C-alpha positions in Angstrom: 69.1 103.1 83.7 67.2 100.0 85.7 68.6 97.5 82.2 72.3 98.6 81.2 73.6 96.9 78.3 73.3 97.6 73.8 69.9 97.5 72.5 68.5 97.3 69.2 67.2 100.0 68.4 64.1 99.4 65.6 63.2 102.3 64.3 63.1 106.6 64.7 63.9 106.9 68.8 64.7 109.4 70.9 67.8 109.8 73.7 64.3 109.3 76.2 62.6 106.6 74.5 65.8 104.9 74.5 65.8 105.5 79.0 62.1 103.9 78.8 63.3 101.2 76.3 66.2 100.5 79.2 63.5 100.5 81.8 64.1 104.1 83.1 66.2 105.9 85.5 66.9 103.9 88.4 67.0 105.9 91.8 71.2 106.4 91.6 70.8 107.8 88.0 72.2 111.3 87.6 69.7 112.7 85.8 71.5 115.7 84.6 75.0 114.7 82.6 73.4 111.7 80.6 76.5 111.5 77.5 75.7 110.8 74.8 78.8 110.1 72.2 78.7 109.9 68.3 81.1 108.3 66.1 81.5 111.6 64.1 84.3 109.9 61.4 86.8 106.6 61.6 89.3 108.7 64.1 86.6 111.0 66.1 83.8 110.7 67.8 81.7 113.5 69.4 80.5 113.8 73.1 77.2 115.9 73.8 76.1 116.6 77.6 72.7 116.8 77.8 70.0 117.5 81.1 67.1 115.3 80.7 65.8 116.6 84.3 65.0 119.4 82.4 63.2 117.4 80.1 61.6 115.3 82.7 60.4 118.6 83.7 58.8 120.1 80.1 61.2 122.9 79.8 63.7 122.4 77.4 62.3 120.0 75.1 64.6 120.5 72.6 67.6 117.8 74.1 65.5 115.7 73.7 67.7 114.4 70.2 67.2 111.7 67.8 69.8 108.8 68.0 71.9 107.1 64.9 73.1 104.2 64.5 75.9 103.4 67.0 75.3 106.2 69.1 75.8 105.4 72.8 74.2 106.3 76.3 76.7 107.0 80.1 73.7 107.7 82.5 76.2 108.6 85.4 75.5 107.6 89.3 74.5 111.4 91.1 76.8 112.1 94.3 74.8 110.7 97.5 74.8 107.6 95.4 78.6 107.4 94.9 78.9 107.5 99.0 75.5 106.1 99.8 77.9 103.0 100.3 80.1 104.2 103.6 76.7 105.8 105.0 75.7 102.9 107.8 72.4 101.6 107.0 71.2 100.7 110.6 68.0 101.8 111.5 67.7 104.2 114.0 66.3 103.4 117.2 65.0 105.6 119.6 64.9 104.9 123.6 61.2 105.9 125.7 61.7 106.1 128.8 58.3 106.1 131.4 59.6 107.6 134.2 59.9 111.0 133.1 
């Protein structure tokens, strides 16, 4: 997301609303594997994988769950963004020879 960190939610908030509060997805976000961590007891945390890409396309709005106090969302990076640092970023040049 654009702005990572802890956010105080002052009302009923869904996962998509929380992503928007955090500034929305950036280019490197993997929309299909958002993880929702929810504490279910003092010793156990439940983890649910959400596909926000389908929600953005209007396919499956059931995954837009309502957040509870203490919930944490994790938005992983896409595979392309993980290897992007190893790809040369110099521009592609073109050679022009008017003699041909």
